[in-house]
Short mmCIF file of C-alpha atoms in Angstrom, two decimals:
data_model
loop_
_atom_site.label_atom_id
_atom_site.label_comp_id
_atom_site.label_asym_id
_atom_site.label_seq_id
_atom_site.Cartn_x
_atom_site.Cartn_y
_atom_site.Cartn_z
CA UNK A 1 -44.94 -76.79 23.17
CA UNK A 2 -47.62 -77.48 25.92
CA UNK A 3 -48.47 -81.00 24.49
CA UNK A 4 -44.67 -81.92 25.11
CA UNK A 5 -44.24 -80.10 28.51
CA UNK A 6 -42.15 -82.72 31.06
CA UNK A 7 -43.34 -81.82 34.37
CA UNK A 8 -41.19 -85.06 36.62
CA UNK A 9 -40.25 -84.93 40.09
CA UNK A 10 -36.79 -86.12 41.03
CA UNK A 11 -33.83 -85.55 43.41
CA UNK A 12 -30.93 -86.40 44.73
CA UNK A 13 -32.77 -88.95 46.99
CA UNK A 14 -35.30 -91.37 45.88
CA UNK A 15 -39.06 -89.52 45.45
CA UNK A 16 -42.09 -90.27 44.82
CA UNK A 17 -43.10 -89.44 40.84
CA UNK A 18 -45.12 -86.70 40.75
CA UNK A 19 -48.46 -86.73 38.14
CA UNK A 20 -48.22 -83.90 35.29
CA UNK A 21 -50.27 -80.90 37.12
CA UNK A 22 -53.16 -79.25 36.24
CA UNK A 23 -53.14 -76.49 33.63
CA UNK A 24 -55.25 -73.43 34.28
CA UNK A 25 -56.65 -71.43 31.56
CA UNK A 26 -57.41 -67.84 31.33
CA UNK A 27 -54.57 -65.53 30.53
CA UNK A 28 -53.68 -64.54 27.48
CA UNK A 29 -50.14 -63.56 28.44
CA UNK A 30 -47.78 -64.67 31.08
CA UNK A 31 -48.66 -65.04 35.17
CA UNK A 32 -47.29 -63.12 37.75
CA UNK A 33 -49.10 -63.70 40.86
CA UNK A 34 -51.52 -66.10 42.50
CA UNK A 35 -53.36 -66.21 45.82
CA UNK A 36 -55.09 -68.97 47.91
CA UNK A 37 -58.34 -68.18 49.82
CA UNK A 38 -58.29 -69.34 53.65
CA UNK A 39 -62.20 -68.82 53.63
CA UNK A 40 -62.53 -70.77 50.23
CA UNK A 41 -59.97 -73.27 50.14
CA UNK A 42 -60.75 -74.53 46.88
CA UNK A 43 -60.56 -71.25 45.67
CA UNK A 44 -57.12 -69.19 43.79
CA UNK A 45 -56.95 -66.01 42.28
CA UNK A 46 -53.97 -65.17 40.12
CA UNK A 47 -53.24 -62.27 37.29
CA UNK A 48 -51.08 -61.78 34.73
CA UNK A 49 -49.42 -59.23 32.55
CA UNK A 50 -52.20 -59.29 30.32
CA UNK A 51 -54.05 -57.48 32.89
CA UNK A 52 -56.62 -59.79 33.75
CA UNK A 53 -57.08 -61.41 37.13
CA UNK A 54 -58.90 -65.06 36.93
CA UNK A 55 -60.52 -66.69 39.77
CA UNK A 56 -60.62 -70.71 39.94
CA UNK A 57 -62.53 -72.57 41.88
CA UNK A 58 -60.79 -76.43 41.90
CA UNK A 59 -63.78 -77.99 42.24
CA UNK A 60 -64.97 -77.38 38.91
CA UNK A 61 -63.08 -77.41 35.41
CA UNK A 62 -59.50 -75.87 34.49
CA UNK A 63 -60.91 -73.20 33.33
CA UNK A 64 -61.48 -69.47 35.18
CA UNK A 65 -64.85 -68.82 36.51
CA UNK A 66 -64.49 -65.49 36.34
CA UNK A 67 -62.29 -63.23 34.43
CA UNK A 68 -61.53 -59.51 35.23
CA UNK A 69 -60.13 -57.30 32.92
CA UNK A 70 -58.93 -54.58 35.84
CA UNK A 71 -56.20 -52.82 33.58
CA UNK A 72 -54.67 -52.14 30.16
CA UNK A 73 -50.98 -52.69 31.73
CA UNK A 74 -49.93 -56.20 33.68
CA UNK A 75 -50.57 -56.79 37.16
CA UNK A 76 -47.87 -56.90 39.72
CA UNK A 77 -49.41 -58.09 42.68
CA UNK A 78 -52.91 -59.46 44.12
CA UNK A 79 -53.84 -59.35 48.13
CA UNK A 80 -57.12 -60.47 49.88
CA UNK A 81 -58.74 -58.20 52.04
CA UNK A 82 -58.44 -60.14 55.47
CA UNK A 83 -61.97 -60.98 57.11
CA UNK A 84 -63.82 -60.29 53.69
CA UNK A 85 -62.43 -61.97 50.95
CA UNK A 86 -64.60 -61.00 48.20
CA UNK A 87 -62.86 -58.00 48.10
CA UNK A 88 -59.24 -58.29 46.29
CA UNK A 89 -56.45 -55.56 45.96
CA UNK A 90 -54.69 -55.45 42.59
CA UNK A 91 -51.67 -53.24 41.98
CA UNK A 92 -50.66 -52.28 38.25
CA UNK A 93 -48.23 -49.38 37.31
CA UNK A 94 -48.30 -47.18 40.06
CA UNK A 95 -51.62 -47.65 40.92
CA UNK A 96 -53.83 -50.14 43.27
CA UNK A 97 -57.01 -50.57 42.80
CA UNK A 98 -59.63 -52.54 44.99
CA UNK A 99 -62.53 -54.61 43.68
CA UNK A 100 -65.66 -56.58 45.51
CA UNK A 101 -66.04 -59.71 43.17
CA UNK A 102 -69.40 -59.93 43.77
CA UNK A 103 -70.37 -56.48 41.60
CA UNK A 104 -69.73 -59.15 38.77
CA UNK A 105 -69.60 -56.55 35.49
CA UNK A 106 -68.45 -56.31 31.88
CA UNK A 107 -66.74 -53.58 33.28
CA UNK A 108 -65.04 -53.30 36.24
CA UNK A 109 -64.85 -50.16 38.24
CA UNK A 110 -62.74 -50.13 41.27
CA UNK A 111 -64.21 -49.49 44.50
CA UNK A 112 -61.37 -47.49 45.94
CA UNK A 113 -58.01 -46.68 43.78
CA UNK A 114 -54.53 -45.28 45.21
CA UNK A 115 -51.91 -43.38 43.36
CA UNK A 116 -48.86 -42.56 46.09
CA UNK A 117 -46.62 -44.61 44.62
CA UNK A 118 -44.28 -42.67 41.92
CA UNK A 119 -42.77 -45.49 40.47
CA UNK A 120 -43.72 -49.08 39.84
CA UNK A 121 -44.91 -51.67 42.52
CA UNK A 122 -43.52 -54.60 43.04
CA UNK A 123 -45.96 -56.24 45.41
CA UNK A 124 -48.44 -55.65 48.30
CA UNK A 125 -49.74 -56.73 51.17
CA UNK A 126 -52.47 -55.81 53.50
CA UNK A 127 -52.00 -56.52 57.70
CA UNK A 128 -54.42 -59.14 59.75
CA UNK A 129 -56.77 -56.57 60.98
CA UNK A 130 -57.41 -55.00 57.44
CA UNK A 131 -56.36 -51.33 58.45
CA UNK A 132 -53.03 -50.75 56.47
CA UNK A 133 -51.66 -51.89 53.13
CA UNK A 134 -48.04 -51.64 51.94
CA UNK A 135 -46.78 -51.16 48.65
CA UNK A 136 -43.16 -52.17 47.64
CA UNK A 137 -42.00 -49.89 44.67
CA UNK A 138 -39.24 -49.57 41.98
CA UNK A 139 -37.96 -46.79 43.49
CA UNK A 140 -37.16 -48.06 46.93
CA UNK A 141 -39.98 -46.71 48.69
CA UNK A 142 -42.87 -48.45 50.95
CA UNK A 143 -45.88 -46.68 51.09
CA UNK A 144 -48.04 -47.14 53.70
CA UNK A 145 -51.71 -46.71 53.11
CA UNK A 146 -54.91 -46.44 55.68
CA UNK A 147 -57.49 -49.08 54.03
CA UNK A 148 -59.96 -47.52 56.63
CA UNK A 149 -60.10 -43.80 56.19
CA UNK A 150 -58.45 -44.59 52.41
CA UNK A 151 -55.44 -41.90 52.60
CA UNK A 152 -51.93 -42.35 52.70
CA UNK A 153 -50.16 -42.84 56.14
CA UNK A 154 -46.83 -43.02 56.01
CA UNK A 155 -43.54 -43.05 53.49
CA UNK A 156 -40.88 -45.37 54.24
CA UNK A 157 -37.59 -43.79 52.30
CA UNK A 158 -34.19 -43.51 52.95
CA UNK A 159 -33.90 -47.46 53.79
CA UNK A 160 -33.41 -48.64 50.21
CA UNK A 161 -30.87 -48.07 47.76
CA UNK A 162 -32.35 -50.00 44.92
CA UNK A 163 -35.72 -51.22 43.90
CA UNK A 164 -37.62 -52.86 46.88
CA UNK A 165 -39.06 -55.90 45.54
CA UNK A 166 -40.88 -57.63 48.31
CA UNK A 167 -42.59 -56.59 51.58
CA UNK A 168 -44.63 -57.96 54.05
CA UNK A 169 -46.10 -57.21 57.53
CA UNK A 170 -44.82 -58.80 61.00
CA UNK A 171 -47.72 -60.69 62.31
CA UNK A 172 -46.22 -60.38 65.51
CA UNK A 173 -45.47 -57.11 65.90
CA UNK A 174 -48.71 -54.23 65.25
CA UNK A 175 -46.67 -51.80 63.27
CA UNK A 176 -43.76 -53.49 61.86
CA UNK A 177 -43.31 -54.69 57.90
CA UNK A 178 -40.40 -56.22 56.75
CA UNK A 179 -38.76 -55.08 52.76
CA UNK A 180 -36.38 -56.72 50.46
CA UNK A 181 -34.61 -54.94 47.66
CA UNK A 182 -32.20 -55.22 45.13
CA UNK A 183 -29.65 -53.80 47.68
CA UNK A 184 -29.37 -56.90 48.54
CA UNK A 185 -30.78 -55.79 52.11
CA UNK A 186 -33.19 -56.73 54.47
CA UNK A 187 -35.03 -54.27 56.00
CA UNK A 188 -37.55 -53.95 59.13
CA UNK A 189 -39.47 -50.90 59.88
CA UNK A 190 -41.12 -49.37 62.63
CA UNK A 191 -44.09 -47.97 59.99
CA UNK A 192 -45.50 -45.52 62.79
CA UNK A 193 -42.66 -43.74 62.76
CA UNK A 194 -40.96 -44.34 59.14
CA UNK A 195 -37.48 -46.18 60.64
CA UNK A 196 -35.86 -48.67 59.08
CA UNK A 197 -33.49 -51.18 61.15
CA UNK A 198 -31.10 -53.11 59.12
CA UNK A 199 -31.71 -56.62 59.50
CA UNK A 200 -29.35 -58.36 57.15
CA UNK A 201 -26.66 -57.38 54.53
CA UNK A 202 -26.51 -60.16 51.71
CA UNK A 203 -24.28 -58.09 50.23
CA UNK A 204 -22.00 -58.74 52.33
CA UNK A 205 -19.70 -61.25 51.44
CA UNK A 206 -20.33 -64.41 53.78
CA UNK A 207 -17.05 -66.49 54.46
CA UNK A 208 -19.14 -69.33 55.91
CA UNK A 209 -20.97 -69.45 53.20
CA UNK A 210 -20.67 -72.33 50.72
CA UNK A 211 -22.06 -70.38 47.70
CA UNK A 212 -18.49 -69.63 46.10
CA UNK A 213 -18.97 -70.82 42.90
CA UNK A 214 -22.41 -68.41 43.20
CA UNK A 215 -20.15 -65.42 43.25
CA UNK A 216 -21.04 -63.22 40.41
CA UNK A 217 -24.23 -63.14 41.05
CA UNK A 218 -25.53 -60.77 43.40
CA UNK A 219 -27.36 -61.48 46.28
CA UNK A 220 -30.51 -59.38 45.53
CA UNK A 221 -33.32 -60.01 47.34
CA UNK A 222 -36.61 -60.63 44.78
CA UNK A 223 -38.92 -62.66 47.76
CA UNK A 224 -39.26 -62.68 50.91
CA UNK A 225 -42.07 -64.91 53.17
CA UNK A 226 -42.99 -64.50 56.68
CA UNK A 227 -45.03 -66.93 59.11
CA UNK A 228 -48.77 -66.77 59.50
CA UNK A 229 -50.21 -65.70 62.87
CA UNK A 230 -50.69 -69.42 63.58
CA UNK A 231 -47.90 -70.86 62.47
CA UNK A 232 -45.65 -68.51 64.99
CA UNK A 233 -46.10 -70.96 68.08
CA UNK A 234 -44.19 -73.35 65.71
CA UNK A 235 -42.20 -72.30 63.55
CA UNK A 236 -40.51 -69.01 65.60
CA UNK A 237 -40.49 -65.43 64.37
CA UNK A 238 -38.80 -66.38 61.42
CA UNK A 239 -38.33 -65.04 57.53
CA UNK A 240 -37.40 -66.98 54.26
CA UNK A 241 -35.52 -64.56 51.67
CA UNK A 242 -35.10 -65.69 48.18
CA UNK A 243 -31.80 -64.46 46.73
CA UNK A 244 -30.37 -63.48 43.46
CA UNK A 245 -27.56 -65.70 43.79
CA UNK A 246 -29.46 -69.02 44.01
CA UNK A 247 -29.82 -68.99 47.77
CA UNK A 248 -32.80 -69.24 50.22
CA UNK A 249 -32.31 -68.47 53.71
CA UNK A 250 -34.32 -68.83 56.80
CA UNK A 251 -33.69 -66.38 59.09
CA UNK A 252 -34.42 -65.58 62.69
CA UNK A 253 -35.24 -61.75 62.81
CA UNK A 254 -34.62 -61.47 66.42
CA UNK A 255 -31.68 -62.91 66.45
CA UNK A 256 -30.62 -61.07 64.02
CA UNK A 257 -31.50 -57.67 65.31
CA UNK A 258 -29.56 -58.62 68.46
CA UNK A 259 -26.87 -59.48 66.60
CA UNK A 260 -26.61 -56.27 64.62
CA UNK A 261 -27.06 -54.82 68.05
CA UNK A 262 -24.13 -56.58 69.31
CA UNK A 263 -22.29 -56.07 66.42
CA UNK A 264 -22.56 -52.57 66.33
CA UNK A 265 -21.69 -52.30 70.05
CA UNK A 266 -18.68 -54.33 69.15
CA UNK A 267 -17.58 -52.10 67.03
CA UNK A 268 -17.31 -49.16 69.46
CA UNK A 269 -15.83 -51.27 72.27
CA UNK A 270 -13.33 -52.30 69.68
CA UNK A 271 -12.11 -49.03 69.03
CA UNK A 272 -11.70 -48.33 72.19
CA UNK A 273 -10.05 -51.16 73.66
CA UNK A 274 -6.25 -52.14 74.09
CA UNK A 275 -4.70 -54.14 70.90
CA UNK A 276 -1.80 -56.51 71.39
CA UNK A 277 1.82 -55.87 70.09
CA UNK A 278 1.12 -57.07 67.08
CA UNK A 279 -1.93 -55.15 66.32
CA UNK A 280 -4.84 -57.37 67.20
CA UNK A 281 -7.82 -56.53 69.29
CA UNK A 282 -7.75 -58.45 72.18
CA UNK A 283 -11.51 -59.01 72.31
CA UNK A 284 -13.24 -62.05 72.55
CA UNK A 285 -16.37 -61.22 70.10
CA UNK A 286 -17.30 -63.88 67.97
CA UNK A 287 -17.33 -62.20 64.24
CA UNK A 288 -19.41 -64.99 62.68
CA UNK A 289 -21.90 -64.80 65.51
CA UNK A 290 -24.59 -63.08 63.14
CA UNK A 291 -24.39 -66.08 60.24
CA UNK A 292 -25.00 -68.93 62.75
CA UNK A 293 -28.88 -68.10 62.97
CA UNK A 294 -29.32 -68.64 59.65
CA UNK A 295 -30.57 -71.81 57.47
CA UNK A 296 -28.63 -71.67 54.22
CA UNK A 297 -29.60 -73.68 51.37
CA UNK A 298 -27.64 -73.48 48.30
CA UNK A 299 -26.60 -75.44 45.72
CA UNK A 300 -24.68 -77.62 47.71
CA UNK A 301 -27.70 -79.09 49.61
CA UNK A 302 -29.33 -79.81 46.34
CA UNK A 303 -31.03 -75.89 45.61
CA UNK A 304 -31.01 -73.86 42.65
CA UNK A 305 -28.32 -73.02 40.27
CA UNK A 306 -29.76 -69.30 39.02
CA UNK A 307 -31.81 -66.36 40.96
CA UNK A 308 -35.09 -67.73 42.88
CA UNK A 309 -37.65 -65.79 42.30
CA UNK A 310 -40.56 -66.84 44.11
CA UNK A 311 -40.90 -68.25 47.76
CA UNK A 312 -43.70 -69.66 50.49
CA UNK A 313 -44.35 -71.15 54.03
CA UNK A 314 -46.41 -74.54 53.36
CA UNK A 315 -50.19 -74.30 54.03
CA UNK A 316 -50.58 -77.52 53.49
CA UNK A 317 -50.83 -80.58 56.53
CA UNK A 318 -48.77 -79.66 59.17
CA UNK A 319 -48.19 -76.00 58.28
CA UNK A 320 -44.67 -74.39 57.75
CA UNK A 321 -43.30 -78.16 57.74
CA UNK A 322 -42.18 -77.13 54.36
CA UNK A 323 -40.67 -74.06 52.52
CA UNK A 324 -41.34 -74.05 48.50
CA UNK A 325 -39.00 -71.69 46.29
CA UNK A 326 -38.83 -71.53 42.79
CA UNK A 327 -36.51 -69.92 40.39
CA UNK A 328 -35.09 -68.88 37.23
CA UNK A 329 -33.27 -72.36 36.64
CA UNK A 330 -37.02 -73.61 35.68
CA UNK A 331 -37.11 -75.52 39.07
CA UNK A 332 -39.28 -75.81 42.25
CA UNK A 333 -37.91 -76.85 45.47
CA UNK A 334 -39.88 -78.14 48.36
CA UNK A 335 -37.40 -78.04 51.62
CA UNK A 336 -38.28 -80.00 54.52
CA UNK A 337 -36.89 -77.27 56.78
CA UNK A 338 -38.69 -78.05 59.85
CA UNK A 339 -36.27 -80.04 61.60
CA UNK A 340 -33.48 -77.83 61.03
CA UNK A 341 -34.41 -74.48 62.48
CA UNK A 342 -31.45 -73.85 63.73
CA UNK A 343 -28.93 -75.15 61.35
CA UNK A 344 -25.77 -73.15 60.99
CA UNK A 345 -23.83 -72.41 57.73
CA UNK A 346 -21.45 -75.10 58.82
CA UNK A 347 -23.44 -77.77 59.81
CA UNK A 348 -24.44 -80.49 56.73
CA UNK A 349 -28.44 -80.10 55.58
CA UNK A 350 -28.26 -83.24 53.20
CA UNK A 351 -31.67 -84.73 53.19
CA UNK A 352 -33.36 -81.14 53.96
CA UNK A 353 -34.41 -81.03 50.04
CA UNK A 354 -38.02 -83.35 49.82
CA UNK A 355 -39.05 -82.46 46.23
CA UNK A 356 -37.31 -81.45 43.37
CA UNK A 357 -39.69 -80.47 40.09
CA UNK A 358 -38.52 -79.37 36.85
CA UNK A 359 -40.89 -77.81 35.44
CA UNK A 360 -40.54 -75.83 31.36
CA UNK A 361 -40.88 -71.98 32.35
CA UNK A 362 -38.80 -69.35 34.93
CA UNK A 363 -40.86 -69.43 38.25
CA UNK A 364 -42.69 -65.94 38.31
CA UNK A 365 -44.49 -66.37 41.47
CA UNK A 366 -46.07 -69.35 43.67
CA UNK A 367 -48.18 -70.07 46.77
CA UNK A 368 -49.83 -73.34 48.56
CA UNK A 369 -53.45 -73.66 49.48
CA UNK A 370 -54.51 -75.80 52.89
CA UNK A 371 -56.15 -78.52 51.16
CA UNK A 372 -54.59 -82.22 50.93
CA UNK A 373 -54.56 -81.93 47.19
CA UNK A 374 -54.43 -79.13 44.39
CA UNK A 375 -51.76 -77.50 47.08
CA UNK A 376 -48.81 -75.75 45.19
CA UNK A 377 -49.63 -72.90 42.70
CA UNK A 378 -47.52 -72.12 40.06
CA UNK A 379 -47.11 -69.01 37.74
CA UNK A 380 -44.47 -68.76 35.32
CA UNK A 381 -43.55 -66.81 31.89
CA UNK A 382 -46.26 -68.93 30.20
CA UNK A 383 -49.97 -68.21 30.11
CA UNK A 384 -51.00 -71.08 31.83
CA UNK A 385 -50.95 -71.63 35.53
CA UNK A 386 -49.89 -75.04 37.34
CA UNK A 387 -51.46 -76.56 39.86
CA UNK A 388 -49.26 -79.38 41.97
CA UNK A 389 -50.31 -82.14 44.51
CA UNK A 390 -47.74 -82.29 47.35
CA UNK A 391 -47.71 -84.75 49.67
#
């Protein structure tokens, strides 16, 4: 019951209590995505599987000032149109349809509407300048769409061996996005020319790793988060992956494309070279060098104990400072990963984990806004959306 919901902050360290948050009415059936304006900061958008996206302002009562029935199945995924955010992209089925809130109607007709994707989407995202958007579908694929001349531009296939479940674009990099699936792989393409390089394997069983008792579940990837354009100076061209089995990492994506590199060169050098008596190679190649990039946090440093499910760079006060995941265990963690960008599977991150909230529903989906209060959005299997202050 909502009256009897328990919404406390606690840890393995002394916190701070946190208040009950904010309840957000509109849908009539569970959330599955929210957005925070950068124009509007007050301002989030989120939709449901009711079809219906609601737009709050949280200035003004906990209640949606406006309410868009867009589509009669749920909606996936919701994306601003960078440098004009009155118009929204909504994806639903197979279809994505595009909307300018200010043609406020009974009925809303979509401005432009896309149909390449032949099976489900998962999520999308539309680059910094506002010329491409991707689309992450159930059957592996990324399709790559020109916004500006409205036609498709490019299929990404052959990458993916299961459902792709997240992708985003590489702020850094002009034609690069970056896909998650649940092959458990991460994936970076060159989108101009439809290659994928294989960034990480979670498959992979990781003997560094302290996630043994994490085993049987896979390592499926169902989030992934990248840096904004500002943040990069900071934080590094990094990605956070949310994983199947419990797991968030923070991974360098240079690193590790020089790693597979070296790996794969390795590899050929290996079979090439002289082995000992006994059989051994007698190179010097660090096997482990690929893990030591990566920021692990597990259960052992305080993390969840079931799939996450949703995860987001801070946009909050110093931005990045924090990453926020949430998961099927009905708990939010905030992770003061800042200081530890480097941290190695080895190394001890007690003391990385700033917030732990329990909260009464499976995480569906979260983001943060970059306002001092009203900061962490929250969209679960309920109908109501919660709105946290993190400090």
């Amino acid at each position: 019951m909502a009256g009897m919901e328990d919404d406390k902050a606690s840890s393995s360290n002394s916190t701070p209590f946190l208040p009950k948050p904010r309840r957000l009415k509109g849908h009539t059936d569970s959330t599955s995505c929210c957005i925070a304006s950068r124009d509007r900061p007050r301002v989030i958008v989120t939709s449901g599987e009711d079809g219906r996206v609601c737009w709050f302002d949280m200035r003004c009562k906990d209640f949606s000032q406006l309410l868009m029935d867009v589509s009669t199945e749920p909606v996936s995924s919701l994306c601003f149109k960078p440098g004009n955010e009155d118009m929204i992209y909504v994806s639903s089925g197979k279809e994505i349809k595009c909307f300018d809130v200010r043609l406020a109607n009974r009925e809303w007709k979509p401005l432009e509407s896309y149909n390449y994707n032949k099976e489900e989407i998962n999520q999308i995202a539309c680059n910094s300048k506002s010329s491409f958007l991707a689309a992450a579908d159930d059957g592996g694929e990324v399709k790559i769409i020109d916004i500006r001349n409205q036609c498709l531009y490019k299929t990404l296939r052959a990458g993916h061996t299961s459902i792709c479940s997240s992708v985003q674009f590489l702020p850094w990099h002009s034609w690069e996005v970056i896909s998650g699936g649940l092959d458990s792989t991460l994936l970076m393409w060159d989108f101009s020319k439809g290659r994928p390089n294989k960034v990480a394997d979670f498959g992979l069983i990781d003997v560094s790793s302290n996630s043994a008792g994490q085993c049987l579940n896979p390592a499926f990837i169902h989030a992934i988060a990248v840096p904004e354009v500002d943040m990069l100076d900071k934080l590094g061209k990094v990605c956070a992956v949310a994983r199947g089995d419990g797991v968030v990492n923070v991974i360098n994506i240079e690193s590790e494309m020089t790693a597979m590199k070296s790996k794969s060169s390795s590899n050929l050098r290996k079979r090439s070279q002289p082995r000992s008596k006994d059989g051994r190679s007698t190179s010097n190649v660090d096997p482990d060098q690929n893990g030591k990039k990566r920021l692990h946090l597990d259960y052992s440093s305080g993390g969840h104990t079931t799939a996450v499910s949703a995860v987001a760079f801070s946009m909050f006060g110093e931005r990045g400072k924090f990453i926020i995941s949430g998961g099927n265990d009905k708990l939010v963690k905030v992770w003061n990963w800042s200081s530890y960008p480097d941290a190695g599977l080895s190394e001890s991150n007690n003391g990385i984990l700033h917030l732990n909230i329990n909260v009464t529903h499976k995480v569906n989906h979260l983001c943060t806004t970059p306002t001092d209060t009203d900061n962490l959005i929250l969209c679960d299997t309920s109908k109501v959306v919660k709105v946290y202050s993190i400090t």
